CSV table of C-alpha atoms in Angstrom, one decimal:
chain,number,residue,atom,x,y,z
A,525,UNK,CA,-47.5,-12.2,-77.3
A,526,UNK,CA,-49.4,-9.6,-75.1
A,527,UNK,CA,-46.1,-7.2,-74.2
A,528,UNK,CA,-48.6,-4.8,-72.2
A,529,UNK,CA,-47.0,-6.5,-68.4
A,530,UNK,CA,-43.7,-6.5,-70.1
A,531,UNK,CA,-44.0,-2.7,-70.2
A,532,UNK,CA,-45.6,-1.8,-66.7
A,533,UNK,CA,-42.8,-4.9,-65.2
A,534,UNK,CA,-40.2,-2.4,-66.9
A,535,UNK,CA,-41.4,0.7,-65.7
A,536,UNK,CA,-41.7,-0.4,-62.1
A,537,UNK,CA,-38.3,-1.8,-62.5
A,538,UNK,CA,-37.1,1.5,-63.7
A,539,UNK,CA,-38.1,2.8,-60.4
A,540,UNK,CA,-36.6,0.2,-58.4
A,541,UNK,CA,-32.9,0.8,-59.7
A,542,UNK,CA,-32.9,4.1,-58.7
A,543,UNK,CA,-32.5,2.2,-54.6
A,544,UNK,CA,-30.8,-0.8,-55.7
A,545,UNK,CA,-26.8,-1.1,-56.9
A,546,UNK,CA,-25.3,-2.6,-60.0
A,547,UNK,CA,-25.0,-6.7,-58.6
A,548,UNK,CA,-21.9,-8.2,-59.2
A,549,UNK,CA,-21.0,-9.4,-62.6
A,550,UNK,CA,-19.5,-13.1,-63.1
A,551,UNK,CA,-16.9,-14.5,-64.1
A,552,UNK,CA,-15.5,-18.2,-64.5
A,553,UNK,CA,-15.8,-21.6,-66.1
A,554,UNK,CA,-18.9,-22.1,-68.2
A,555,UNK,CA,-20.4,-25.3,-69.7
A,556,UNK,CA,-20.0,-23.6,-73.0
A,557,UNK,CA,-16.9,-23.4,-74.6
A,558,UNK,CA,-17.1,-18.9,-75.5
A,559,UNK,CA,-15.0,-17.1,-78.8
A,560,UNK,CA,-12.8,-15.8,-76.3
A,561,UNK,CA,-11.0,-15.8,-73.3
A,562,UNK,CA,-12.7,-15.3,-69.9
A,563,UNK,CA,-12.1,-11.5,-68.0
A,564,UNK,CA,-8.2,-11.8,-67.2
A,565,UNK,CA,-4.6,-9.7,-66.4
A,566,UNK,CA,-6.4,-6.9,-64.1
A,567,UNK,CA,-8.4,-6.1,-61.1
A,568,UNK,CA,-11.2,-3.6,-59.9
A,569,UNK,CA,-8.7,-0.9,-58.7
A,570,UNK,CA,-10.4,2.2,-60.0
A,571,UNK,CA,-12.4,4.9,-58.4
A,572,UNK,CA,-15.7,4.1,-58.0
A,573,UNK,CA,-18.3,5.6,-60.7
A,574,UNK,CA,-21.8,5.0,-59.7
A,575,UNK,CA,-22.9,7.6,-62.3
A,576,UNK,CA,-21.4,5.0,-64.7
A,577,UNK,CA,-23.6,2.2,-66.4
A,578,UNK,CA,-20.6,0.3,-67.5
A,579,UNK,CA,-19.9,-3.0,-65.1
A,580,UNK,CA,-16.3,-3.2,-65.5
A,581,UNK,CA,-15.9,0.7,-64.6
A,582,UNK,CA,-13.4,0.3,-61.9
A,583,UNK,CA,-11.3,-3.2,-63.9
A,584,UNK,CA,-8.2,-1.8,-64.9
A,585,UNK,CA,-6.2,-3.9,-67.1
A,586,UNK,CA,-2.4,-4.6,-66.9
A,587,UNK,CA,0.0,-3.4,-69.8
A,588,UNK,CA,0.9,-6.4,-70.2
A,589,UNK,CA,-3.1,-7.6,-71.4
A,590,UNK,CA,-3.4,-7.8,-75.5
A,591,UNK,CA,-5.7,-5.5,-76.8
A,592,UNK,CA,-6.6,-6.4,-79.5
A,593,UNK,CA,-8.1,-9.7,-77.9
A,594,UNK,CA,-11.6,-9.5,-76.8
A,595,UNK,CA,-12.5,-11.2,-73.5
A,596,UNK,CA,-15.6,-12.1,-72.3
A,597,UNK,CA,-17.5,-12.0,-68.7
A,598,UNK,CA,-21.5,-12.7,-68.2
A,599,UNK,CA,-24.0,-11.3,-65.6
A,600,UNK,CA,-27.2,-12.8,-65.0
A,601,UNK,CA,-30.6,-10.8,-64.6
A,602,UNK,CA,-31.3,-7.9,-62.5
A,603,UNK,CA,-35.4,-8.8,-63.2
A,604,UNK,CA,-37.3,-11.4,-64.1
A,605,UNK,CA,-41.1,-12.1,-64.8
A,606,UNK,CA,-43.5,-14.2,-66.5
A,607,UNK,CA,-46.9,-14.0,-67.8
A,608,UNK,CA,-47.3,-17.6,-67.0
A,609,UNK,CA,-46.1,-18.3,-63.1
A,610,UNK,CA,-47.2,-21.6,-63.2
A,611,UNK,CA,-45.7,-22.7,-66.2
A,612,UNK,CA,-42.0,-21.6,-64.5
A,613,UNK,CA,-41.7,-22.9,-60.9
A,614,UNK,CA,-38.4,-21.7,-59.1
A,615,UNK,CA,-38.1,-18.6,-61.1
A,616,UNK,CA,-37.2,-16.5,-58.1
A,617,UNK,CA,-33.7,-18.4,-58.3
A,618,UNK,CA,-33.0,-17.4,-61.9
A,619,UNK,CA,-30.9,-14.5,-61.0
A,620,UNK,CA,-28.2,-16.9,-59.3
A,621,UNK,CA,-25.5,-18.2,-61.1
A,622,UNK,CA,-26.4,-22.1,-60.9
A,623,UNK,CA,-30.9,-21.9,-60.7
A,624,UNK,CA,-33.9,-24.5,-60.4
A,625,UNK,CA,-36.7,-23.1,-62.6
A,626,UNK,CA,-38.7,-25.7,-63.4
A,627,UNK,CA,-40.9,-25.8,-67.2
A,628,UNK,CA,-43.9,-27.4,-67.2
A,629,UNK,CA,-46.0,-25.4,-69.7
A,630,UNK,CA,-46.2,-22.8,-72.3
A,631,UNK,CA,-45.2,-19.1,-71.3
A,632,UNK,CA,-42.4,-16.4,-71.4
A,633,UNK,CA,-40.1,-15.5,-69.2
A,634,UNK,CA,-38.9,-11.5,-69.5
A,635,UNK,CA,-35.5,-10.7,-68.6
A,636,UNK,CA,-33.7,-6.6,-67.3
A,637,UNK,CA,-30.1,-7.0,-67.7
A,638,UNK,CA,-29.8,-3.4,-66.4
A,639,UNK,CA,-28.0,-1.9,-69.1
A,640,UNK,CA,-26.8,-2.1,-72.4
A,641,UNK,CA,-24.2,-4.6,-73.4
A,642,UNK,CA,-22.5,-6.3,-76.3
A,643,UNK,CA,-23.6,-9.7,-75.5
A,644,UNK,CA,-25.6,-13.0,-76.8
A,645,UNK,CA,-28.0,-15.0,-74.5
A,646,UNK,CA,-27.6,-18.4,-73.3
A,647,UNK,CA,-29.2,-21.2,-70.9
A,648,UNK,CA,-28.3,-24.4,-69.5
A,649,UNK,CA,-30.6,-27.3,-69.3
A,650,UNK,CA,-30.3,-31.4,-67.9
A,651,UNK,CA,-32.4,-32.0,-70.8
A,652,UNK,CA,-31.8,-32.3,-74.5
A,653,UNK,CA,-33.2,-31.8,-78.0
A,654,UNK,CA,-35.6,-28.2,-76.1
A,655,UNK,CA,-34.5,-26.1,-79.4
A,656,UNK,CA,-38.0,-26.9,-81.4
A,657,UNK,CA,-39.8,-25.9,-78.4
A,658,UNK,CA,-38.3,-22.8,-77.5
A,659,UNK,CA,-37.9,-19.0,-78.8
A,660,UNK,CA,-35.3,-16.8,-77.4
A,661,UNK,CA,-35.1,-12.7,-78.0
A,662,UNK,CA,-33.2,-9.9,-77.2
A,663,UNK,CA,-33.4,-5.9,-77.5
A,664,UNK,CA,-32.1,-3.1,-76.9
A,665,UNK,CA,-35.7,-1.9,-75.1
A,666,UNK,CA,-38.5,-3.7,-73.7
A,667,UNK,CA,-40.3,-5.5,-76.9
A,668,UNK,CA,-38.2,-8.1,-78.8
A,669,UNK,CA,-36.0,-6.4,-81.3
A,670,UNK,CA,-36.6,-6.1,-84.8
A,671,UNK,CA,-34.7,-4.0,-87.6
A,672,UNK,CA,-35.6,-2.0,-90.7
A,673,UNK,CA,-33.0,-3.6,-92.8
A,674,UNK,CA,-31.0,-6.4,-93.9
A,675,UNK,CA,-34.8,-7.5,-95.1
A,676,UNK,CA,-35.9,-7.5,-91.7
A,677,UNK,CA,-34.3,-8.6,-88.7
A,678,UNK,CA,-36.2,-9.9,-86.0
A,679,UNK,CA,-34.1,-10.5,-83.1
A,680,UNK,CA,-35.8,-13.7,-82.4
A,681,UNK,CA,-34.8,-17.1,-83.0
A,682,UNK,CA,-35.1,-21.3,-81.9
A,683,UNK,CA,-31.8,-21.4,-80.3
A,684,UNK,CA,-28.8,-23.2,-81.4
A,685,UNK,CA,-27.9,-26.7,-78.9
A,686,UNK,CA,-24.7,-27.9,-77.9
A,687,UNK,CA,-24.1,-30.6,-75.6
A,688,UNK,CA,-21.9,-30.1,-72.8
A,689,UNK,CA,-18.3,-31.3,-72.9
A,690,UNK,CA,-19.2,-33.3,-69.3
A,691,UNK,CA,-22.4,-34.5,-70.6
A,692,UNK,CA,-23.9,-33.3,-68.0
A,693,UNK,CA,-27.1,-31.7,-70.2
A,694,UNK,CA,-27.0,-28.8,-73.1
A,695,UNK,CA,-26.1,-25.2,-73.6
A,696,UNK,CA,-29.2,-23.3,-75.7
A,697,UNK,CA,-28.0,-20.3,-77.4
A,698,UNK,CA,-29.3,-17.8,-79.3
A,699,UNK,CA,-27.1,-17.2,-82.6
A,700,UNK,CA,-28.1,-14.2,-84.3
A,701,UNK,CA,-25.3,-13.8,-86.8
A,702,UNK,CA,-21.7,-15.1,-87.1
A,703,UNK,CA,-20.5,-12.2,-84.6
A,704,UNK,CA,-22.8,-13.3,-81.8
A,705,UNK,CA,-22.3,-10.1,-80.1
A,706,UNK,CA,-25.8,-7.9,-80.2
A,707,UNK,CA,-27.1,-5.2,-78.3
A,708,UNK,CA,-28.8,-6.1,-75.1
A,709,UNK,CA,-30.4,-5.4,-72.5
A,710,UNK,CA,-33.8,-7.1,-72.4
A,711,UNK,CA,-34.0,-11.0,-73.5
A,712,UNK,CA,-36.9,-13.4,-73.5
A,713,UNK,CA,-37.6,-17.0,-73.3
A,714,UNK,CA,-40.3,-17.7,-74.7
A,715,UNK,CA,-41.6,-21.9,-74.4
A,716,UNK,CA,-44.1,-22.4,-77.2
A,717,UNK,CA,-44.8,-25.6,-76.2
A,718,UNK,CA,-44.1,-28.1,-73.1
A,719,UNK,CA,-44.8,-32.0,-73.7
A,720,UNK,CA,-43.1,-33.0,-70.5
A,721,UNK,CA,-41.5,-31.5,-67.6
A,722,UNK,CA,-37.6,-29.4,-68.1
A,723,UNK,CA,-35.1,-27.5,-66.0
A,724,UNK,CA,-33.6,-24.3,-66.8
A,725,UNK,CA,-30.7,-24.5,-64.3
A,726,UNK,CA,-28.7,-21.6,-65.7
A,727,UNK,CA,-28.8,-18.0,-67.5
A,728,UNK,CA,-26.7,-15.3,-68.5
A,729,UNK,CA,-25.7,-12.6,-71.0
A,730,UNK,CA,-22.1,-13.2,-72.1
A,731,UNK,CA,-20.7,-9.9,-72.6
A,732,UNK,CA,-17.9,-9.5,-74.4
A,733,UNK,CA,-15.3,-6.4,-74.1
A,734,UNK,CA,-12.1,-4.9,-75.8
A,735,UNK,CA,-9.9,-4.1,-72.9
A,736,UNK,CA,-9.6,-0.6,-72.5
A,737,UNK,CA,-9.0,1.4,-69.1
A,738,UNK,CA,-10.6,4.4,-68.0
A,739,UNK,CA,-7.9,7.5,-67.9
A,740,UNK,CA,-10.4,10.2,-67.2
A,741,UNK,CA,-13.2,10.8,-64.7
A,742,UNK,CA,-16.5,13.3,-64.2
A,743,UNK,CA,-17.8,14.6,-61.3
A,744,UNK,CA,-19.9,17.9,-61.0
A,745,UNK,CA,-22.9,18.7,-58.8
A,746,UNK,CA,-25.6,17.7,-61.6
A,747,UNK,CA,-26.5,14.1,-61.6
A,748,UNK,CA,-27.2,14.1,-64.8
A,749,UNK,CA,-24.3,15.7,-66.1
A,750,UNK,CA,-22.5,12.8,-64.9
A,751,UNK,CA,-24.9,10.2,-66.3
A,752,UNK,CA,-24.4,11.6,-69.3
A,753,UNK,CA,-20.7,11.7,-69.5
A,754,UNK,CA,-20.3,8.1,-68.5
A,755,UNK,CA,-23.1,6.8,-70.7
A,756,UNK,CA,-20.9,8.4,-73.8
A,757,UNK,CA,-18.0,6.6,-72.1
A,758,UNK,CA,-19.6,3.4,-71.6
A,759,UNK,CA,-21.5,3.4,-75.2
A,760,UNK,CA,-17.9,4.1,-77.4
A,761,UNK,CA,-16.1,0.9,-74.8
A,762,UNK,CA,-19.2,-1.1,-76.3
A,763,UNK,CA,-18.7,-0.8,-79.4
A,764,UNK,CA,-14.5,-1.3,-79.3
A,765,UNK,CA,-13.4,-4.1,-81.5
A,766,UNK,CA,-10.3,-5.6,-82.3
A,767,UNK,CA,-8.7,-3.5,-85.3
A,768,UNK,CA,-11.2,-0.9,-85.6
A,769,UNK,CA,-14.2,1.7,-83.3
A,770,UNK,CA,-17.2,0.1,-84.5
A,771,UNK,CA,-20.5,1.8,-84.7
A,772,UNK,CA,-23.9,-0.6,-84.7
A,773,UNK,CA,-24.3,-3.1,-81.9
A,774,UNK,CA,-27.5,-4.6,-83.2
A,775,UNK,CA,-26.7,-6.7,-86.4
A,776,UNK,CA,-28.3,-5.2,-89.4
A,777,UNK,CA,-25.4,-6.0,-91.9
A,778,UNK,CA,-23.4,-3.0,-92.1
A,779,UNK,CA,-20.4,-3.8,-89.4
A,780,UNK,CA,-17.4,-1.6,-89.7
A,781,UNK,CA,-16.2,1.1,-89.2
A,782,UNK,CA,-18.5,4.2,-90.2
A,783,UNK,CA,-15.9,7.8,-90.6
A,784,UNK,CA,-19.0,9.9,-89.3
A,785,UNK,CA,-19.6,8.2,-86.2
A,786,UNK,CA,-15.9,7.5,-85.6
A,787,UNK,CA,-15.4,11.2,-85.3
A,788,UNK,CA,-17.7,11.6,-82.1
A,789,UNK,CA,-16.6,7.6,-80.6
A,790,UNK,CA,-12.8,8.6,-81.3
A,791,UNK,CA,-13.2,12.3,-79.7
A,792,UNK,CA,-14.6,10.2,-76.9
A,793,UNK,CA,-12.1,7.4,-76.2
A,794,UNK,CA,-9.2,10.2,-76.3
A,795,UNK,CA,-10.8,12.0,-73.3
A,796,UNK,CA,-12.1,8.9,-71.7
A,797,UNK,CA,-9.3,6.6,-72.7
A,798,UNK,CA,-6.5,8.4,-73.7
A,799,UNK,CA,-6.5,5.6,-75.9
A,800,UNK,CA,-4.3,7.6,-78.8
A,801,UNK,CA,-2.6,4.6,-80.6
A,802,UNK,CA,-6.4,2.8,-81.4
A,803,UNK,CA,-7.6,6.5,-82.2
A,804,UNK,CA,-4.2,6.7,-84.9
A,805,UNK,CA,-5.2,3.2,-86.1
A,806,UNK,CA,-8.7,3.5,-86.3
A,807,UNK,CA,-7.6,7.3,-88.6
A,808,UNK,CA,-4.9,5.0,-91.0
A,809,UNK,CA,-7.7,2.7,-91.4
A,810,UNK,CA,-10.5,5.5,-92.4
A,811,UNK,CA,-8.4,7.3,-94.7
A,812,UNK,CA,-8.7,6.8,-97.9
A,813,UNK,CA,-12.9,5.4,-96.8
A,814,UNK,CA,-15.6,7.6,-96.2
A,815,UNK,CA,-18.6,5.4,-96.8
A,816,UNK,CA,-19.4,6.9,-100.1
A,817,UNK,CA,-21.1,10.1,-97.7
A,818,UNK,CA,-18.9,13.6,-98.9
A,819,UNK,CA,-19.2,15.0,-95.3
A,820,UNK,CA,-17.5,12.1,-93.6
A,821,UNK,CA,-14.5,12.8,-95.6
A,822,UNK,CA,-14.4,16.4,-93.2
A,823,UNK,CA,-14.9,14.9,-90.2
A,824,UNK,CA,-11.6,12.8,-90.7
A,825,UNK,CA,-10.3,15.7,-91.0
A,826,UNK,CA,-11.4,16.6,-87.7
A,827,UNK,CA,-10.9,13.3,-86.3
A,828,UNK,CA,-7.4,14.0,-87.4
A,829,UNK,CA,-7.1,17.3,-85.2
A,830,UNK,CA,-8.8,16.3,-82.7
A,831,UNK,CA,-6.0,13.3,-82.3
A,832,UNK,CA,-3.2,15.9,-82.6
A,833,UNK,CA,-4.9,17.9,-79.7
A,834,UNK,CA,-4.7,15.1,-77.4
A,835,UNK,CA,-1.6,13.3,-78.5
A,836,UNK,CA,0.8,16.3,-79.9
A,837,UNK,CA,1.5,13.2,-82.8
A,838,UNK,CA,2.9,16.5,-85.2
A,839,UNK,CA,4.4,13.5,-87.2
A,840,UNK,CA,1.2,11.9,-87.8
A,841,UNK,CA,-0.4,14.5,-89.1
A,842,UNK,CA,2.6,15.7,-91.0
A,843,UNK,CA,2.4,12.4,-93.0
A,844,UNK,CA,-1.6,13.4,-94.2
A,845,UNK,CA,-1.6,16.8,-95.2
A,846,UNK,CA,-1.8,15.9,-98.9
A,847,UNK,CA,-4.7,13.4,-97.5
A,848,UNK,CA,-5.7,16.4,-96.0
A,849,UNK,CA,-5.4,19.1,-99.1
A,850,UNK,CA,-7.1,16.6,-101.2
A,851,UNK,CA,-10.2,16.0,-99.4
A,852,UNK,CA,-11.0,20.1,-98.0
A,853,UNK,CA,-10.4,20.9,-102.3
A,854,UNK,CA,-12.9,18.3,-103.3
A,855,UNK,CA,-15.3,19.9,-100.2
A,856,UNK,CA,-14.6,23.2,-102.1
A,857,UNK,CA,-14.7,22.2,-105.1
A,858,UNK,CA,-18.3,20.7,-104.8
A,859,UNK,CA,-19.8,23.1,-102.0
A,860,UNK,CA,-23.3,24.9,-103.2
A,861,UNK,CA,-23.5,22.5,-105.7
A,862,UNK,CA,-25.8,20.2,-104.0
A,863,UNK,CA,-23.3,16.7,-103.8
């Protein structure tokens, strides 16, 4: 696939976003039946952010909402090209909810999602049995994805059908691993082959999200600055799971919950967040683990302050000073001696 107008599509579009807001994202009934719930118990009640990447900046949550249940929402494309306009007829209505782009030959279709989220891609056709005929990506930047490990992992893939409930035509996903959930911002659907005539009358990128509400705010006179600050924010929400502050949102085998990195997501979350009682559960669960690397066994420890400077939790840490003791000896113990 020649990816040279993918890149000078992306750097124009770069450009453009600089004039044109964050759209709307979506939420509602789907044809598809999603791992969980749809966006639910809050409303868009916070200060506006436009520094902030994240979609949901302003949602705020009730108390009431269980966190440790993920809930989904999906947004459709900011962008949209092909290198093969005839082949996709209507594809000016692709970034509506419910579109008309008709498929009568070979070609790709390039999709900007306008920022990164923890998502799998999906369309909707009238017609069935498309799957052997079409190749769907996603990335984190503007060339399908493809990691180092796990063997190699291209992120591309024949989607997976399922027929919908009303029998109205079929859902196409792309299933990546048992998660769903990849990093994404870019997708692609590419038609390898056309024998007759097919809609595509929907898209999106289901996100999915733990909920969590924004406690903290950044404003100073540098742009940047502020960019930056709510990137961090937005990158740590990402990356929230149930039980735990995951790490990797591309798949590459290695899901959970890495000490190292939890010491800069969980420093985060408290000053974003104040989310203390994830940051405590993420610490019980981290423990006794530090991914076999000596170092991440001191920045638990740091973790561990850090959550006492935020929350004051003297019993917390009270309970792992032996925890503690141990793991600074073994760091003495072994310094200099190249471990």
């Amino acid at each position: 696939m020649d990816l040279t107008w993918f890149r000078i599509c992306v750097s124009l579009w770069i450009l453009i976003r600089l004039f044109i807001p964050n759209p709307g994202l979506v939420v509602g009934a789907m044809p598809l039946t999603e791992p969980y719930p749809y966006l639910n118990g809050g409303s868009y009640v916070g200060e506006p952010a436009p520094a902030s990447p994240d979609p949901l900046v302003r949602y705020r949550w009730d108390a009431s909402v269980n966190e440790t249940e993920l809930q989904v929402f999906y947004i459709q494309p900011q962008l949209a090209t092909t290198n093969a306009p005839a082949s996709f007829a209507g594809l000016q209505t692709i970034y509506n909810a419910s579109c008309n782009v008709l498929v009568s030959g070979a070609g790709t279709i390039f999709m900007d999602f306008g920022q990164e989220n923890a998502a799998w891609l999906e369309f909707d056709s009238p017609q069935s049995g498309l799957a052997a005929s079409v190749l769907m990506s996603i990335s984190e930047y503007n060339e399908p994805g493809i990691l180092g490990m796990a063997g190699g992992n291209a992120k591309t893939a024949s989607p997976v059908e399922y027929s919908s409930p009303s029998g109205s035509g079929s859902t196409y996903r792309l299933e990546l691993n048992s998660e769903l959930y990849e990093g994404v911002r870019f997708a692609w659907i590419n038609v390898t082959s056309c024998d007759a005539p097919w809609t595509i009358s929907a898209v999106r990128l289901v996100c999915q999200i733990k909920p969590t509400n924004y406690s903290a705010s950044f404003a100073t006179s540098d742009a940047l600055l502020n960019s930056i600050w709510y990137a961090a924010a937005y990158t740590v929400k990402l990356n929230l799971l149930q039980t735990y502050f995951g790490a990797i949102l591309m798949y590459r085998g290695d899901r959970y919950s890495w000490t190292g990195d939890a010491h800069v997501a969980q420093a985060a979350a408290l000053v974003a967040f104040g989310d203390y009682a994830f940051v405590k559960e993420n610490l019980d669960r981290t423990a006794q683990d530090c991914n076999g690397i000596e170092s991440y066994c001191l920045y638990w420890v740091l973790s561990l302050v850090d959550y006492y400077t935020y929350s004051g939790d003297s019993a917390t840490v009270l309970g792992y000073l032996q925890n503690v003791d141990s793991k600074l000896s073994h760091a003495r113990d072994i310094y200099g001696k190249g471990q």
